[in-house]
PDB file of C-alpha atoms in Angstrom:
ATOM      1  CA  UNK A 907     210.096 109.083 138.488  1.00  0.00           C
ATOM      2  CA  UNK A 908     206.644 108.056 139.022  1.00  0.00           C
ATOM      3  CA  UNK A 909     206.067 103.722 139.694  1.00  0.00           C
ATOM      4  CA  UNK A 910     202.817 102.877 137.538  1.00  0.00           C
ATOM      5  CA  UNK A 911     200.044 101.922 139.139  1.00  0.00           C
ATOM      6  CA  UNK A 912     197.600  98.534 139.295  1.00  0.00           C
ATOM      7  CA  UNK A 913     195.340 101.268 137.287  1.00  0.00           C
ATOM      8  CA  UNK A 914     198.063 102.540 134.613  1.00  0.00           C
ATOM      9  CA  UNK A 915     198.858  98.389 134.416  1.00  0.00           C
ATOM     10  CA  UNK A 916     195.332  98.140 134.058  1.00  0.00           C
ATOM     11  CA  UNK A 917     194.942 100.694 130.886  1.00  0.00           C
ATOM     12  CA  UNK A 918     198.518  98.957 129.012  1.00  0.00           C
ATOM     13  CA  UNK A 919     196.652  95.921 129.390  1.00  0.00           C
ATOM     14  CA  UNK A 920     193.411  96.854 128.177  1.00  0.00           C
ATOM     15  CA  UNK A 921     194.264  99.759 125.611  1.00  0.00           C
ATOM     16  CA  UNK A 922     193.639  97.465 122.593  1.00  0.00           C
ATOM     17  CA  UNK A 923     190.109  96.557 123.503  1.00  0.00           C
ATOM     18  CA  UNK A 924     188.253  93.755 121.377  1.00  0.00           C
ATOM     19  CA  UNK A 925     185.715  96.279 120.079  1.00  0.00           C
ATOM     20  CA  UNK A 926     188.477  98.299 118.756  1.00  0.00           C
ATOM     21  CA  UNK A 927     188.986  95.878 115.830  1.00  0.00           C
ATOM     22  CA  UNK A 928     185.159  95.354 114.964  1.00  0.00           C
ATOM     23  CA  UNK A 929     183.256  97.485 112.849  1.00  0.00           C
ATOM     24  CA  UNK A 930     181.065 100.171 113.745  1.00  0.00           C
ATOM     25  CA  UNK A 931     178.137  99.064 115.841  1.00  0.00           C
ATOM     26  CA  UNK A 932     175.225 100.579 114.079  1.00  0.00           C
ATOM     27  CA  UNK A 933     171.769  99.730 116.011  1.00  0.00           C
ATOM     28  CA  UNK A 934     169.055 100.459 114.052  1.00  0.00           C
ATOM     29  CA  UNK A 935     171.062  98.244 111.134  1.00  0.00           C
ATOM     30  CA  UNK A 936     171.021  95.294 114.013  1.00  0.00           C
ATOM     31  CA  UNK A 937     167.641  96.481 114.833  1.00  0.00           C
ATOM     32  CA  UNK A 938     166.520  95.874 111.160  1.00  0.00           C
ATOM     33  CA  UNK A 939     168.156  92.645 110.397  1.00  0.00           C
ATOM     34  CA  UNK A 940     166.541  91.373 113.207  1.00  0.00           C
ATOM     35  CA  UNK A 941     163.155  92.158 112.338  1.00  0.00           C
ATOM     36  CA  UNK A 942     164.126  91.247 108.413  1.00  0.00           C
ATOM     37  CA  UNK A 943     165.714  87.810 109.449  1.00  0.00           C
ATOM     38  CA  UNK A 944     166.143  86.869 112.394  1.00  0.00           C
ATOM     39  CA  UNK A 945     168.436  83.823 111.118  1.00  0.00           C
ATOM     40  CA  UNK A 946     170.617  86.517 109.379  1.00  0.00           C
ATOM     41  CA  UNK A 947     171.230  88.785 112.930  1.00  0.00           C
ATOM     42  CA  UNK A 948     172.098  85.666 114.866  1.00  0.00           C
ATOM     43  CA  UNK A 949     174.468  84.452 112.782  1.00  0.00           C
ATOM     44  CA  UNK A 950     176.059  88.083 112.832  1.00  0.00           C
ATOM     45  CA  UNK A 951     175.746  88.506 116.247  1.00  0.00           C
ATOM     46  CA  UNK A 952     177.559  85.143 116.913  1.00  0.00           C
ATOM     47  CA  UNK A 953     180.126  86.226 114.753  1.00  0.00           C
ATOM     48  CA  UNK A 954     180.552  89.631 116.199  1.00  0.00           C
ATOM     49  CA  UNK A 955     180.722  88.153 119.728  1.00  0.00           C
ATOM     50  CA  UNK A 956     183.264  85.628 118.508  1.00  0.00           C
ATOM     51  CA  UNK A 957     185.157  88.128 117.256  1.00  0.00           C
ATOM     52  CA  UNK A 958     185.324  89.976 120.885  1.00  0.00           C
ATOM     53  CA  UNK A 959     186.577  87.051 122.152  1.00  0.00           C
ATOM     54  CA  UNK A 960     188.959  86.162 120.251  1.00  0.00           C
ATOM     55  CA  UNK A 961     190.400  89.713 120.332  1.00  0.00           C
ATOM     56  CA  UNK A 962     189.853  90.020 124.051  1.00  0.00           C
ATOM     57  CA  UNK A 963     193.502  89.158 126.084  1.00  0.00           C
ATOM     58  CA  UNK A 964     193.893  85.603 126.564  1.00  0.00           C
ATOM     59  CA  UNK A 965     193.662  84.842 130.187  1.00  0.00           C
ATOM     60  CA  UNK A 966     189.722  86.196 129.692  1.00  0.00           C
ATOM     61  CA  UNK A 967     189.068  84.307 126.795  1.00  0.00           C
ATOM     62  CA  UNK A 968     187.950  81.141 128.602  1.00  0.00           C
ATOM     63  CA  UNK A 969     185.914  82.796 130.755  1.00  0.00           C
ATOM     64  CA  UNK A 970     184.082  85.032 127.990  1.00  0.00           C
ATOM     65  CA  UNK A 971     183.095  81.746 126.187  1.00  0.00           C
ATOM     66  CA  UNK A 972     182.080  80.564 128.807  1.00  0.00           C
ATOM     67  CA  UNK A 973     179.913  83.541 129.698  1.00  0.00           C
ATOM     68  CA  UNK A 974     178.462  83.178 126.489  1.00  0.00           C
ATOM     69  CA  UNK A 975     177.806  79.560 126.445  1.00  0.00           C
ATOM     70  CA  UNK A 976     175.788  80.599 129.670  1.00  0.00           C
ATOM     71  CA  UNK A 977     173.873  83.541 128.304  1.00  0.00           C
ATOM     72  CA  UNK A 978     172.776  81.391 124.911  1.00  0.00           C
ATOM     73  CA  UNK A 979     171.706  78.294 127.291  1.00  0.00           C
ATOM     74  CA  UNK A 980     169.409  81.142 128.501  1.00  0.00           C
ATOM     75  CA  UNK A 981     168.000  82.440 125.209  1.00  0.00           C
ATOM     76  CA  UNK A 982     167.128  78.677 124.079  1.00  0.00           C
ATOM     77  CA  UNK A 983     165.784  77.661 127.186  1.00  0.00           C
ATOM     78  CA  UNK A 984     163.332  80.590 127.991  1.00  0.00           C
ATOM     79  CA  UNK A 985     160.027  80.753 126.425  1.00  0.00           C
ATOM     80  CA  UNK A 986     160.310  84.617 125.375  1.00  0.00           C
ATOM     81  CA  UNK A 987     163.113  87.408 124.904  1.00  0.00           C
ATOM     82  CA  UNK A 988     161.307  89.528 128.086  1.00  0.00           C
ATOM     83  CA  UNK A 989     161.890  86.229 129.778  1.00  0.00           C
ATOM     84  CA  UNK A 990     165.723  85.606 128.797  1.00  0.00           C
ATOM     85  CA  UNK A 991     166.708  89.349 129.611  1.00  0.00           C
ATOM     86  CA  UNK A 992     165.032  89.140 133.227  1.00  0.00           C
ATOM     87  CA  UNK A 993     167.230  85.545 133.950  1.00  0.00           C
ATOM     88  CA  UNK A 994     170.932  87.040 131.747  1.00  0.00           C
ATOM     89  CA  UNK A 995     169.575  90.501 134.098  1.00  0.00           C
ATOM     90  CA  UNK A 996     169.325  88.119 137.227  1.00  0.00           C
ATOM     91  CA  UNK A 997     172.733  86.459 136.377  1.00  0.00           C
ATOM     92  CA  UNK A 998     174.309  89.913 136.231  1.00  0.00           C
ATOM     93  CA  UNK A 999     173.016  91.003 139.115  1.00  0.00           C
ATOM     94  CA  UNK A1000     173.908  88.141 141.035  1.00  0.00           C
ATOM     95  CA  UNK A1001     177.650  88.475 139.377  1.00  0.00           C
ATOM     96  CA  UNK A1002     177.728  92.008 140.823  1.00  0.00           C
ATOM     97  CA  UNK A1003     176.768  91.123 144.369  1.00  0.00           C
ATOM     98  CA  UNK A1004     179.203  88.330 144.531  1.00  0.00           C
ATOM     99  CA  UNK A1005     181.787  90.905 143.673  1.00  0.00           C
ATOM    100  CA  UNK A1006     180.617  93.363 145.794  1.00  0.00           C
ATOM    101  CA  UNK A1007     180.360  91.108 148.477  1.00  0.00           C
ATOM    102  CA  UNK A1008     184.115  89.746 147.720  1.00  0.00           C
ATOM    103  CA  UNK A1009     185.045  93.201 148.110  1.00  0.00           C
ATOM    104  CA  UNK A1010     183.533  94.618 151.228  1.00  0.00           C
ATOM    105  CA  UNK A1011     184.880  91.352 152.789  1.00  0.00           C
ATOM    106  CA  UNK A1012     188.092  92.248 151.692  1.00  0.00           C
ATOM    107  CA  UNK A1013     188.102  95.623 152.691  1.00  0.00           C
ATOM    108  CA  UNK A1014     186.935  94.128 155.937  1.00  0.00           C
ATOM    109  CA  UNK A1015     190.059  91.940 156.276  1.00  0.00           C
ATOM    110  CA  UNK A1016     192.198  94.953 154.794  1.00  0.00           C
ATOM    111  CA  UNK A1017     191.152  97.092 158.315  1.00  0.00           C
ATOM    112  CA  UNK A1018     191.299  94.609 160.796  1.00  0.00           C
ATOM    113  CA  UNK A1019     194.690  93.192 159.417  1.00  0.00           C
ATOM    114  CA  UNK A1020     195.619  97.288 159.648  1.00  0.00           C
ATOM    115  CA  UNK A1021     195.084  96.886 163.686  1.00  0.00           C
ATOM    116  CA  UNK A1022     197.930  94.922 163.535  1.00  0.00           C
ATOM    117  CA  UNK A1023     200.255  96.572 161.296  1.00  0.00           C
ATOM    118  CA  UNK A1024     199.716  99.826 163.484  1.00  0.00           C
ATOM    119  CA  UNK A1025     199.930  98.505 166.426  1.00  0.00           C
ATOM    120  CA  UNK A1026     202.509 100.152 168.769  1.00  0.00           C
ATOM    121  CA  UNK A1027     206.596  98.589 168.514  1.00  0.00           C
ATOM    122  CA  UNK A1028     207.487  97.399 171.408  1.00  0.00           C
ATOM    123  CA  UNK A1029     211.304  97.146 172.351  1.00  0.00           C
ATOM    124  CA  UNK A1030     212.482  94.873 174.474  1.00  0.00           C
ATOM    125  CA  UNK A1031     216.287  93.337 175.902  1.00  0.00           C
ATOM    126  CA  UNK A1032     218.124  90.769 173.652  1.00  0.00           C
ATOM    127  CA  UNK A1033     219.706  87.698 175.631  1.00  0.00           C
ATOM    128  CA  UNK A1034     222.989  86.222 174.329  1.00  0.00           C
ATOM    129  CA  UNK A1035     222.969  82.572 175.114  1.00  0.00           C
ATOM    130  CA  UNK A1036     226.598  81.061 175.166  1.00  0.00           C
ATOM    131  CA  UNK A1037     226.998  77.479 174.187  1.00  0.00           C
ATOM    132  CA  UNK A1038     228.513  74.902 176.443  1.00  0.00           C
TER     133      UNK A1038
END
C-alpha cells in the first residue's frame, strides 16, 4: 500500500477550490460592465473576490485579505490602471523571488546537511565503567 504524498496531501486539501463555488467567469461580461459602470464592476469584483476568500481553506484566509487589502491600497494610490498593474506586477515579482530565493537556500542547506548524513559510520570499542 502506497503512503500519500506532501503532493496527494496537497490535492485533498485543495480539491474544493474557492472558484469552484463561484459562477462562471465570463470576460467580455466583466469587460462590459466595466466600461458601462465602472461603480457596478467594482462592487462585483469585490464581491467575487470576497467570495474566494471566504471559500478558500482557513489558514489562507488571513493572508488572502490581506493580499487584497495590499493590492486595493495600490489601485487607490496610483494615478492610472497602467500604473497600478506595473507596482501589483512589481509586488508579484518580488513575492516570487523571495520564494525562489527561500528555496534555493533551502535546497542549499538540504545538500550540505546531506554531507553529513552520508558521511562514512565509523565503529569504534565501547568501555564499561564499573562504579565504586
Amino acid at each position: 500500500m502506497n503512503m500519500p504524498t506532501s503532493i496527494d496531501r496537497y490535492k485533498q486539501e485543495h480539491s474544493q477550490d474557492c472558484l469552484s463555488n463561484l459562477p462562471e467567469f465570463d470576460f467580455d461580461e466583466w469587460a462590459s460592465l466595466h466600461k458601462n459602470d465602472p461603480e457596478a464592476f467594482e462592487e462585483k469584483r469585490i464581491e467575487w473576490l470576497t467570495a474566494c476568500i471566504i471559500n478558500a481553506p482557513q489558514k489562507y484566509q488571513k493572508r488572502l485579505n490581506g493580499l487584497m487589502f495590499h493590492i486595493n491600497s495600490i489601485r487607490r494610490l496610483e494615478k492610472n490602471p497602467m500604473q497600478t498593474c506595473l507596482k501589483i506586477s512589481a509586488m508579484m515579482m518580488d513575492s516570487l523571488n523571495d520564494m525562489r530565493t527561500f528555496l534555493s537556500d533551502l535546497n542549499s542547506t538540504i545538500s550540505n546537511n546531506s554531507e553529513f548524513v552520508h558521511a562514512e559510520k565509523t565503529s569504534a570499542d565501547i568501555l564499561q565503567f564499573v562504579r565504586p
